[in-house]
């Protein structure tokens, strides 16, 4: 307790610095989930994608990042083990943020799309299990996360496969692709509006204090879907093209319609991602600030100090601007060749999976969701359409994320403990 009283301010400064590093890593790595398919399909240039993501990620993080956050992310460790030694939890959260931030920076430099959630969870598990007690870790929840490595990409890949195949059958493989696009694209737009509304309601608005009941949320989403569908119908009907034009010309115009649709879905995903995943950086930081300011008391929830959310939002934007292009290139171009229609199928499938996970409580990684969706789109064209070398590297990076975060966190925990509590 004396350590917290004597070094409280210094610990908060260090936690803020490593919290910013973690947010920077989230921006560099995870934001590619929202923008990678848009860039890969050439719906957006890399500069346009980064500018759009900066606006919507920051808006999501700052406006909907949450007034109150869980002090221990996803209940992965038992706070009871730290009641008598709260300084160990402070050291642990700082070391976890530093470990996860460094791992994300390294992975982003190599262009590996890894899970920011798994990075911070692995780091928290590492310091708790080795530095405090193996019993302090809720191992059942860790097992659920490991299981999600297979379940999440499989679900999103299957949905992406179905969406892409339906577009092929209804539009691209027909004699009059543009005429059929006018008929069916409004339905895809309505479906996208429904799913994106649900993602925003479930992942974004609840953090602003607008905790909309599930049934109301679905009715709102249906209303938005109908409006989007009619607006889409009007928009598509205004596109003039000779229906007897060559198929290549018709294909190009159909892809332009999907490109516009993709930009809208990407913006919604960026907002939802910013509101949800900023907690990976600010949760442990809020825990440190709360423990220090309360003189060592550990609460289940920590009210956010005014400067924490802007710090997280700015960190995400900085990481995206400086390093985001590397992971965007891997997701957008490295796994398989994307067109706007394929990218839209992947983006919509990822959003559907997020909604399913929110409803069922399935622990998911947005990164693995989107990579699975891109793989599903590639598989729809045959295994030869996938770059298996890139896929192998991605899978390896997923497997080593938890132990890498844990190993670094253990080292930093004992270093920080040695400095402040020799």
PDB file of C-alpha atoms in Angstrom, residues 125-390:
ATOM      1  CA  UNK A 125      -2.746 -14.240 -17.984  1.00  0.00           C
ATOM      2  CA  UNK A 126       1.078 -14.291 -18.067  1.00  0.00           C
ATOM      3  CA  UNK A 127       1.762 -11.915 -15.188  1.00  0.00           C
ATOM      4  CA  UNK A 128      -1.124 -13.298 -13.090  1.00  0.00           C
ATOM      5  CA  UNK A 129      -0.208 -16.978 -13.474  1.00  0.00           C
ATOM      6  CA  UNK A 130       3.558 -16.632 -12.945  1.00  0.00           C
ATOM      7  CA  UNK A 131       3.810 -13.441 -10.897  1.00  0.00           C
ATOM      8  CA  UNK A 132       0.927 -14.079  -8.497  1.00  0.00           C
ATOM      9  CA  UNK A 133      -0.730 -17.528  -8.674  1.00  0.00           C
ATOM     10  CA  UNK A 134      -1.926 -19.916 -11.371  1.00  0.00           C
ATOM     11  CA  UNK A 135      -5.229 -20.055  -9.468  1.00  0.00           C
ATOM     12  CA  UNK A 136      -5.728 -16.324 -10.087  1.00  0.00           C
ATOM     13  CA  UNK A 137      -6.462 -17.072 -13.753  1.00  0.00           C
ATOM     14  CA  UNK A 138      -9.931 -18.073 -14.953  1.00  0.00           C
ATOM     15  CA  UNK A 139      -8.607 -20.864 -17.206  1.00  0.00           C
ATOM     16  CA  UNK A 140     -12.069 -21.746 -18.544  1.00  0.00           C
ATOM     17  CA  UNK A 141     -12.324 -18.330 -20.208  1.00  0.00           C
ATOM     18  CA  UNK A 142      -8.831 -18.728 -21.674  1.00  0.00           C
ATOM     19  CA  UNK A 143      -9.935 -22.064 -23.153  1.00  0.00           C
ATOM     20  CA  UNK A 144     -12.934 -20.330 -24.751  1.00  0.00           C
ATOM     21  CA  UNK A 145     -10.616 -17.829 -26.417  1.00  0.00           C
ATOM     22  CA  UNK A 146      -8.388 -20.593 -27.804  1.00  0.00           C
ATOM     23  CA  UNK A 147     -11.497 -22.372 -29.133  1.00  0.00           C
ATOM     24  CA  UNK A 148     -12.529 -19.182 -30.923  1.00  0.00           C
ATOM     25  CA  UNK A 149      -9.389 -19.463 -33.112  1.00  0.00           C
ATOM     26  CA  UNK A 150     -11.209 -22.160 -35.080  1.00  0.00           C
ATOM     27  CA  UNK A 151     -14.893 -21.270 -34.561  1.00  0.00           C
ATOM     28  CA  UNK A 152     -14.724 -17.571 -35.479  1.00  0.00           C
ATOM     29  CA  UNK A 153     -12.979 -17.825 -38.884  1.00  0.00           C
ATOM     30  CA  UNK A 154     -15.112 -20.874 -39.728  1.00  0.00           C
ATOM     31  CA  UNK A 155     -18.402 -19.027 -39.109  1.00  0.00           C
ATOM     32  CA  UNK A 156     -17.391 -15.844 -40.951  1.00  0.00           C
ATOM     33  CA  UNK A 157     -15.800 -17.840 -43.797  1.00  0.00           C
ATOM     34  CA  UNK A 158     -18.982 -19.873 -44.280  1.00  0.00           C
ATOM     35  CA  UNK A 159     -21.193 -16.745 -44.310  1.00  0.00           C
ATOM     36  CA  UNK A 160     -18.844 -14.970 -46.752  1.00  0.00           C
ATOM     37  CA  UNK A 161     -18.874 -18.044 -49.007  1.00  0.00           C
ATOM     38  CA  UNK A 162     -22.699 -18.006 -49.078  1.00  0.00           C
ATOM     39  CA  UNK A 163     -22.967 -14.241 -49.742  1.00  0.00           C
ATOM     40  CA  UNK A 164     -20.391 -14.366 -52.532  1.00  0.00           C
ATOM     41  CA  UNK A 165     -21.936 -17.456 -54.141  1.00  0.00           C
ATOM     42  CA  UNK A 166     -25.393 -15.863 -54.066  1.00  0.00           C
ATOM     43  CA  UNK A 167     -24.051 -12.745 -55.832  1.00  0.00           C
ATOM     44  CA  UNK A 168     -22.397 -14.967 -58.427  1.00  0.00           C
ATOM     45  CA  UNK A 169     -25.571 -16.947 -59.103  1.00  0.00           C
ATOM     46  CA  UNK A 170     -28.013 -14.018 -59.047  1.00  0.00           C
ATOM     47  CA  UNK A 171     -25.891 -11.376 -60.817  1.00  0.00           C
ATOM     48  CA  UNK A 172     -22.500 -12.262 -62.293  1.00  0.00           C
ATOM     49  CA  UNK A 173     -23.247 -15.635 -63.892  1.00  0.00           C
ATOM     50  CA  UNK A 174     -26.375 -14.397 -65.694  1.00  0.00           C
ATOM     51  CA  UNK A 175     -26.923 -13.124 -69.239  1.00  0.00           C
ATOM     52  CA  UNK A 176     -27.816  -9.618 -68.030  1.00  0.00           C
ATOM     53  CA  UNK A 177     -25.652  -8.924 -64.958  1.00  0.00           C
ATOM     54  CA  UNK A 178     -26.459  -5.206 -64.754  1.00  0.00           C
ATOM     55  CA  UNK A 179     -30.232  -5.708 -65.020  1.00  0.00           C
ATOM     56  CA  UNK A 180     -30.038  -8.328 -62.259  1.00  0.00           C
ATOM     57  CA  UNK A 181     -27.811  -6.051 -60.179  1.00  0.00           C
ATOM     58  CA  UNK A 182     -30.573  -3.400 -60.323  1.00  0.00           C
ATOM     59  CA  UNK A 183     -33.019  -6.030 -59.101  1.00  0.00           C
ATOM     60  CA  UNK A 184     -30.970  -7.692 -56.324  1.00  0.00           C
ATOM     61  CA  UNK A 185     -28.406  -5.134 -55.079  1.00  0.00           C
ATOM     62  CA  UNK A 186     -31.080  -3.198 -53.079  1.00  0.00           C
ATOM     63  CA  UNK A 187     -31.664  -6.418 -51.098  1.00  0.00           C
ATOM     64  CA  UNK A 188     -27.920  -6.682 -50.358  1.00  0.00           C
ATOM     65  CA  UNK A 189     -27.989  -3.024 -49.335  1.00  0.00           C
ATOM     66  CA  UNK A 190     -30.931  -3.674 -47.015  1.00  0.00           C
ATOM     67  CA  UNK A 191     -29.140  -6.690 -45.490  1.00  0.00           C
ATOM     68  CA  UNK A 192     -25.999  -4.583 -45.009  1.00  0.00           C
ATOM     69  CA  UNK A 193     -28.084  -1.803 -43.417  1.00  0.00           C
ATOM     70  CA  UNK A 194     -29.690  -4.315 -41.027  1.00  0.00           C
ATOM     71  CA  UNK A 195     -26.400  -5.918 -39.966  1.00  0.00           C
ATOM     72  CA  UNK A 196     -24.515  -2.604 -39.657  1.00  0.00           C
ATOM     73  CA  UNK A 197     -27.346  -1.086 -37.602  1.00  0.00           C
ATOM     74  CA  UNK A 198     -27.196  -4.085 -35.252  1.00  0.00           C
ATOM     75  CA  UNK A 199     -23.395  -3.852 -34.975  1.00  0.00           C
ATOM     76  CA  UNK A 200     -23.618  -0.147 -34.127  1.00  0.00           C
ATOM     77  CA  UNK A 201     -26.474  -0.652 -31.648  1.00  0.00           C
ATOM     78  CA  UNK A 202     -24.873  -3.648 -29.927  1.00  0.00           C
ATOM     79  CA  UNK A 203     -21.204  -2.614 -30.055  1.00  0.00           C
ATOM     80  CA  UNK A 204     -21.356   1.172 -30.137  1.00  0.00           C
ATOM     81  CA  UNK A 205     -24.423   2.856 -28.714  1.00  0.00           C
ATOM     82  CA  UNK A 206     -24.536   0.829 -25.485  1.00  0.00           C
ATOM     83  CA  UNK A 207     -21.279   2.526 -24.493  1.00  0.00           C
ATOM     84  CA  UNK A 208     -22.875   5.988 -24.781  1.00  0.00           C
ATOM     85  CA  UNK A 209     -25.512   5.086 -22.230  1.00  0.00           C
ATOM     86  CA  UNK A 210     -28.062   4.191 -24.947  1.00  0.00           C
ATOM     87  CA  UNK A 211     -28.530   0.604 -23.831  1.00  0.00           C
ATOM     88  CA  UNK A 212     -31.346  -0.263 -26.229  1.00  0.00           C
ATOM     89  CA  UNK A 213     -33.298  -3.466 -25.363  1.00  0.00           C
ATOM     90  CA  UNK A 214     -32.705  -6.357 -27.775  1.00  0.00           C
ATOM     91  CA  UNK A 215     -36.214  -6.384 -29.286  1.00  0.00           C
ATOM     92  CA  UNK A 216     -36.192  -2.610 -29.855  1.00  0.00           C
ATOM     93  CA  UNK A 217     -32.723  -2.890 -31.372  1.00  0.00           C
ATOM     94  CA  UNK A 218     -33.959  -5.456 -33.901  1.00  0.00           C
ATOM     95  CA  UNK A 219     -36.996  -3.345 -34.844  1.00  0.00           C
ATOM     96  CA  UNK A 220     -34.767  -0.287 -35.311  1.00  0.00           C
ATOM     97  CA  UNK A 221     -32.369  -2.328 -37.452  1.00  0.00           C
ATOM     98  CA  UNK A 222     -35.251  -3.639 -39.607  1.00  0.00           C
ATOM     99  CA  UNK A 223     -36.522  -0.070 -40.084  1.00  0.00           C
ATOM    100  CA  UNK A 224     -33.050   1.106 -41.111  1.00  0.00           C
ATOM    101  CA  UNK A 225     -32.711  -1.887 -43.478  1.00  0.00           C
ATOM    102  CA  UNK A 226     -35.969  -1.014 -45.262  1.00  0.00           C
ATOM    103  CA  UNK A 227     -34.922   2.639 -45.647  1.00  0.00           C
ATOM    104  CA  UNK A 228     -31.456   1.666 -46.912  1.00  0.00           C
ATOM    105  CA  UNK A 229     -33.029  -0.813 -49.349  1.00  0.00           C
ATOM    106  CA  UNK A 230     -35.336   1.834 -50.860  1.00  0.00           C
ATOM    107  CA  UNK A 231     -32.538   4.422 -51.018  1.00  0.00           C
ATOM    108  CA  UNK A 232     -30.346   1.792 -52.680  1.00  0.00           C
ATOM    109  CA  UNK A 233     -33.095   0.989 -55.176  1.00  0.00           C
ATOM    110  CA  UNK A 234     -33.404   4.683 -56.081  1.00  0.00           C
ATOM    111  CA  UNK A 235     -29.613   5.051 -56.316  1.00  0.00           C
ATOM    112  CA  UNK A 236     -29.157   1.990 -58.546  1.00  0.00           C
ATOM    113  CA  UNK A 237     -32.106   2.931 -60.791  1.00  0.00           C
ATOM    114  CA  UNK A 238     -30.408   6.236 -61.629  1.00  0.00           C
ATOM    115  CA  UNK A 239     -27.368   4.485 -63.088  1.00  0.00           C
ATOM    116  CA  UNK A 240     -27.887   4.483 -66.837  1.00  0.00           C
ATOM    117  CA  UNK A 241     -26.296   1.773 -68.953  1.00  0.00           C
ATOM    118  CA  UNK A 242     -27.131   0.095 -72.200  1.00  0.00           C
ATOM    119  CA  UNK A 243     -28.347  -3.316 -71.049  1.00  0.00           C
ATOM    120  CA  UNK A 244     -27.051  -4.764 -74.303  1.00  0.00           C
ATOM    121  CA  UNK A 245     -23.530  -3.505 -73.618  1.00  0.00           C
ATOM    122  CA  UNK A 246     -20.674  -5.990 -73.429  1.00  0.00           C
ATOM    123  CA  UNK A 247     -20.609  -8.138 -70.309  1.00  0.00           C
ATOM    124  CA  UNK A 248     -17.240  -6.692 -69.240  1.00  0.00           C
ATOM    125  CA  UNK A 249     -18.759  -3.181 -69.212  1.00  0.00           C
ATOM    126  CA  UNK A 250     -21.743  -4.424 -67.214  1.00  0.00           C
ATOM    127  CA  UNK A 251     -19.461  -6.205 -64.733  1.00  0.00           C
ATOM    128  CA  UNK A 252     -17.432  -3.021 -64.214  1.00  0.00           C
ATOM    129  CA  UNK A 253     -20.582  -1.022 -63.425  1.00  0.00           C
ATOM    130  CA  UNK A 254     -21.907  -3.670 -61.065  1.00  0.00           C
ATOM    131  CA  UNK A 255     -18.582  -3.595 -59.210  1.00  0.00           C
ATOM    132  CA  UNK A 256     -18.864   0.218 -58.909  1.00  0.00           C
ATOM    133  CA  UNK A 257     -22.172  -0.240 -57.084  1.00  0.00           C
ATOM    134  CA  UNK A 258     -20.591  -2.721 -54.660  1.00  0.00           C
ATOM    135  CA  UNK A 259     -17.648  -0.342 -54.170  1.00  0.00           C
ATOM    136  CA  UNK A 260     -19.965   2.407 -52.860  1.00  0.00           C
ATOM    137  CA  UNK A 261     -21.672  -0.143 -50.613  1.00  0.00           C
ATOM    138  CA  UNK A 262     -18.313  -1.285 -49.235  1.00  0.00           C
ATOM    139  CA  UNK A 263     -17.295   2.216 -48.200  1.00  0.00           C
ATOM    140  CA  UNK A 264     -20.466   2.530 -46.090  1.00  0.00           C
ATOM    141  CA  UNK A 265     -19.933  -0.866 -44.420  1.00  0.00           C
ATOM    142  CA  UNK A 266     -16.273  -0.006 -43.768  1.00  0.00           C
ATOM    143  CA  UNK A 267     -17.249   3.220 -41.979  1.00  0.00           C
ATOM    144  CA  UNK A 268     -19.735   1.379 -39.752  1.00  0.00           C
ATOM    145  CA  UNK A 269     -17.164  -1.324 -38.943  1.00  0.00           C
ATOM    146  CA  UNK A 270     -14.563   1.327 -38.077  1.00  0.00           C
ATOM    147  CA  UNK A 271     -16.971   3.083 -35.697  1.00  0.00           C
ATOM    148  CA  UNK A 272     -18.011  -0.178 -34.014  1.00  0.00           C
ATOM    149  CA  UNK A 273     -14.380  -1.305 -33.775  1.00  0.00           C
ATOM    150  CA  UNK A 274     -13.237   1.977 -32.227  1.00  0.00           C
ATOM    151  CA  UNK A 275     -16.017   1.859 -29.633  1.00  0.00           C
ATOM    152  CA  UNK A 276     -15.334  -1.766 -28.707  1.00  0.00           C
ATOM    153  CA  UNK A 277     -11.607  -2.430 -28.980  1.00  0.00           C
ATOM    154  CA  UNK A 278     -10.349   0.801 -27.420  1.00  0.00           C
ATOM    155  CA  UNK A 279     -11.240  -0.983 -24.146  1.00  0.00           C
ATOM    156  CA  UNK A 280      -8.232  -3.258 -24.712  1.00  0.00           C
ATOM    157  CA  UNK A 281      -6.018  -0.225 -24.113  1.00  0.00           C
ATOM    158  CA  UNK A 282      -8.051   1.862 -21.687  1.00  0.00           C
ATOM    159  CA  UNK A 283      -9.395  -0.984 -19.485  1.00  0.00           C
ATOM    160  CA  UNK A 284      -6.058  -1.811 -17.824  1.00  0.00           C
ATOM    161  CA  UNK A 285      -5.132   1.908 -17.764  1.00  0.00           C
ATOM    162  CA  UNK A 286      -8.432   2.775 -16.062  1.00  0.00           C
ATOM    163  CA  UNK A 287      -7.757  -0.007 -13.535  1.00  0.00           C
ATOM    164  CA  UNK A 288      -4.359   1.497 -12.632  1.00  0.00           C
ATOM    165  CA  UNK A 289      -5.793   5.024 -12.256  1.00  0.00           C
ATOM    166  CA  UNK A 290      -8.743   3.754 -10.191  1.00  0.00           C
ATOM    167  CA  UNK A 291      -6.535   1.723  -7.805  1.00  0.00           C
ATOM    168  CA  UNK A 292      -4.064   4.584  -7.294  1.00  0.00           C
ATOM    169  CA  UNK A 293      -6.753   7.250  -6.775  1.00  0.00           C
ATOM    170  CA  UNK A 294      -8.714   5.059  -4.330  1.00  0.00           C
ATOM    171  CA  UNK A 295      -5.564   4.395  -2.284  1.00  0.00           C
ATOM    172  CA  UNK A 296      -5.370   0.706  -3.199  1.00  0.00           C
ATOM    173  CA  UNK A 297      -9.017  -0.331  -3.370  1.00  0.00           C
ATOM    174  CA  UNK A 298      -9.880  -2.664  -6.291  1.00  0.00           C
ATOM    175  CA  UNK A 299     -13.366  -2.169  -7.746  1.00  0.00           C
ATOM    176  CA  UNK A 300     -15.059  -4.334 -10.380  1.00  0.00           C
ATOM    177  CA  UNK A 301     -15.720  -1.249 -12.481  1.00  0.00           C
ATOM    178  CA  UNK A 302     -13.585   1.851 -12.942  1.00  0.00           C
ATOM    179  CA  UNK A 303     -15.037   5.243 -13.880  1.00  0.00           C
ATOM    180  CA  UNK A 304     -12.979   6.770 -16.666  1.00  0.00           C
ATOM    181  CA  UNK A 305     -11.002   9.919 -15.919  1.00  0.00           C
ATOM    182  CA  UNK A 306     -11.632  12.586 -18.605  1.00  0.00           C
ATOM    183  CA  UNK A 307      -8.237  12.206 -20.344  1.00  0.00           C
ATOM    184  CA  UNK A 308      -8.263   8.414 -20.832  1.00  0.00           C
ATOM    185  CA  UNK A 309     -10.668   8.148 -23.806  1.00  0.00           C
ATOM    186  CA  UNK A 310      -8.975  10.908 -25.875  1.00  0.00           C
ATOM    187  CA  UNK A 311      -5.614   9.251 -25.158  1.00  0.00           C
ATOM    188  CA  UNK A 312      -6.949   5.931 -26.502  1.00  0.00           C
ATOM    189  CA  UNK A 313      -8.551   7.576 -29.532  1.00  0.00           C
ATOM    190  CA  UNK A 314      -5.432   9.549 -30.457  1.00  0.00           C
ATOM    191  CA  UNK A 315      -3.261   6.446 -29.971  1.00  0.00           C
ATOM    192  CA  UNK A 316      -5.434   4.412 -32.363  1.00  0.00           C
ATOM    193  CA  UNK A 317      -5.288   7.162 -35.015  1.00  0.00           C
ATOM    194  CA  UNK A 318      -1.498   7.545 -34.655  1.00  0.00           C
ATOM    195  CA  UNK A 319      -0.862   3.815 -35.047  1.00  0.00           C
ATOM    196  CA  UNK A 320      -3.154   3.642 -38.057  1.00  0.00           C
ATOM    197  CA  UNK A 321      -1.502   6.605 -39.786  1.00  0.00           C
ATOM    198  CA  UNK A 322       2.070   5.367 -39.247  1.00  0.00           C
ATOM    199  CA  UNK A 323       1.864   1.567 -39.551  1.00  0.00           C
ATOM    200  CA  UNK A 324      -1.670   0.708 -40.674  1.00  0.00           C
ATOM    201  CA  UNK A 325      -0.776   0.275 -44.345  1.00  0.00           C
ATOM    202  CA  UNK A 326       1.247  -2.899 -43.678  1.00  0.00           C
ATOM    203  CA  UNK A 327      -1.592  -5.007 -42.273  1.00  0.00           C
ATOM    204  CA  UNK A 328      -4.079  -3.432 -44.705  1.00  0.00           C
ATOM    205  CA  UNK A 329      -1.874  -4.742 -47.534  1.00  0.00           C
ATOM    206  CA  UNK A 330      -1.870  -8.282 -46.086  1.00  0.00           C
ATOM    207  CA  UNK A 331      -5.661  -8.484 -45.668  1.00  0.00           C
ATOM    208  CA  UNK A 332      -6.516  -6.578 -48.848  1.00  0.00           C
ATOM    209  CA  UNK A 333      -4.008  -8.068 -51.271  1.00  0.00           C
ATOM    210  CA  UNK A 334      -1.997 -10.858 -49.646  1.00  0.00           C
ATOM    211  CA  UNK A 335      -4.612 -13.561 -48.985  1.00  0.00           C
ATOM    212  CA  UNK A 336      -6.563 -13.545 -52.265  1.00  0.00           C
ATOM    213  CA  UNK A 337      -7.442 -11.175 -55.113  1.00  0.00           C
ATOM    214  CA  UNK A 338     -10.398  -9.003 -54.070  1.00  0.00           C
ATOM    215  CA  UNK A 339     -12.927  -7.100 -56.173  1.00  0.00           C
ATOM    216  CA  UNK A 340     -15.551  -4.781 -54.600  1.00  0.00           C
ATOM    217  CA  UNK A 341     -18.211  -7.544 -54.687  1.00  0.00           C
ATOM    218  CA  UNK A 342     -15.840 -10.038 -53.019  1.00  0.00           C
ATOM    219  CA  UNK A 343     -14.714  -7.441 -50.492  1.00  0.00           C
ATOM    220  CA  UNK A 344     -18.332  -6.575 -49.710  1.00  0.00           C
ATOM    221  CA  UNK A 345     -19.144 -10.255 -49.121  1.00  0.00           C
ATOM    222  CA  UNK A 346     -16.197 -10.515 -46.682  1.00  0.00           C
ATOM    223  CA  UNK A 347     -17.049  -7.265 -44.860  1.00  0.00           C
ATOM    224  CA  UNK A 348     -20.730  -8.161 -44.499  1.00  0.00           C
ATOM    225  CA  UNK A 349     -19.891 -11.704 -43.343  1.00  0.00           C
ATOM    226  CA  UNK A 350     -17.526 -10.309 -40.685  1.00  0.00           C
ATOM    227  CA  UNK A 351     -20.262  -7.943 -39.463  1.00  0.00           C
ATOM    228  CA  UNK A 352     -22.792 -10.824 -39.352  1.00  0.00           C
ATOM    229  CA  UNK A 353     -20.351 -12.862 -37.252  1.00  0.00           C
ATOM    230  CA  UNK A 354     -19.868  -9.951 -34.826  1.00  0.00           C
ATOM    231  CA  UNK A 355     -23.661  -9.739 -34.392  1.00  0.00           C
ATOM    232  CA  UNK A 356     -23.958 -13.511 -33.855  1.00  0.00           C
ATOM    233  CA  UNK A 357     -21.134 -13.403 -31.300  1.00  0.00           C
ATOM    234  CA  UNK A 358     -22.712 -10.462 -29.459  1.00  0.00           C
ATOM    235  CA  UNK A 359     -25.975 -12.375 -29.177  1.00  0.00           C
ATOM    236  CA  UNK A 360     -24.436 -15.658 -28.040  1.00  0.00           C
ATOM    237  CA  UNK A 361     -21.557 -14.389 -25.902  1.00  0.00           C
ATOM    238  CA  UNK A 362     -18.999 -16.140 -28.125  1.00  0.00           C
ATOM    239  CA  UNK A 363     -15.527 -14.628 -27.495  1.00  0.00           C
ATOM    240  CA  UNK A 364     -14.326 -13.419 -30.892  1.00  0.00           C
ATOM    241  CA  UNK A 365     -11.487 -11.528 -32.453  1.00  0.00           C
ATOM    242  CA  UNK A 366     -12.472  -9.021 -35.140  1.00  0.00           C
ATOM    243  CA  UNK A 367      -9.180  -9.815 -36.890  1.00  0.00           C
ATOM    244  CA  UNK A 368      -9.835 -13.538 -37.099  1.00  0.00           C
ATOM    245  CA  UNK A 369     -13.426 -12.839 -38.147  1.00  0.00           C
ATOM    246  CA  UNK A 370     -12.370 -10.775 -41.144  1.00  0.00           C
ATOM    247  CA  UNK A 371      -9.474 -13.023 -42.164  1.00  0.00           C
ATOM    248  CA  UNK A 372     -11.878 -15.994 -42.062  1.00  0.00           C
ATOM    249  CA  UNK A 373     -14.335 -14.065 -44.253  1.00  0.00           C
ATOM    250  CA  UNK A 374     -11.645 -13.203 -46.822  1.00  0.00           C
ATOM    251  CA  UNK A 375     -10.601 -16.877 -46.846  1.00  0.00           C
ATOM    252  CA  UNK A 376     -14.242 -17.857 -47.426  1.00  0.00           C
ATOM    253  CA  UNK A 377     -14.463 -15.568 -50.446  1.00  0.00           C
ATOM    254  CA  UNK A 378     -11.189 -16.981 -51.779  1.00  0.00           C
ATOM    255  CA  UNK A 379     -12.363 -20.581 -51.235  1.00  0.00           C
ATOM    256  CA  UNK A 380     -15.491 -19.841 -53.288  1.00  0.00           C
ATOM    257  CA  UNK A 381     -13.140 -19.481 -56.272  1.00  0.00           C
ATOM    258  CA  UNK A 382     -11.134 -22.597 -55.417  1.00  0.00           C
ATOM    259  CA  UNK A 383      -8.091 -23.295 -53.239  1.00  0.00           C
ATOM    260  CA  UNK A 384      -5.769 -22.033 -55.995  1.00  0.00           C
ATOM    261  CA  UNK A 385      -7.178 -18.516 -55.452  1.00  0.00           C
ATOM    262  CA  UNK A 386      -5.575 -18.404 -51.970  1.00  0.00           C
ATOM    263  CA  UNK A 387      -1.981 -17.457 -51.223  1.00  0.00           C
ATOM    264  CA  UNK A 388      -1.292 -20.372 -48.865  1.00  0.00           C
ATOM    265  CA  UNK A 389       2.083 -18.972 -47.743  1.00  0.00           C
ATOM    266  CA  UNK A 390       0.414 -15.815 -46.399  1.00  0.00           C
TER     267      UNK A 390
END
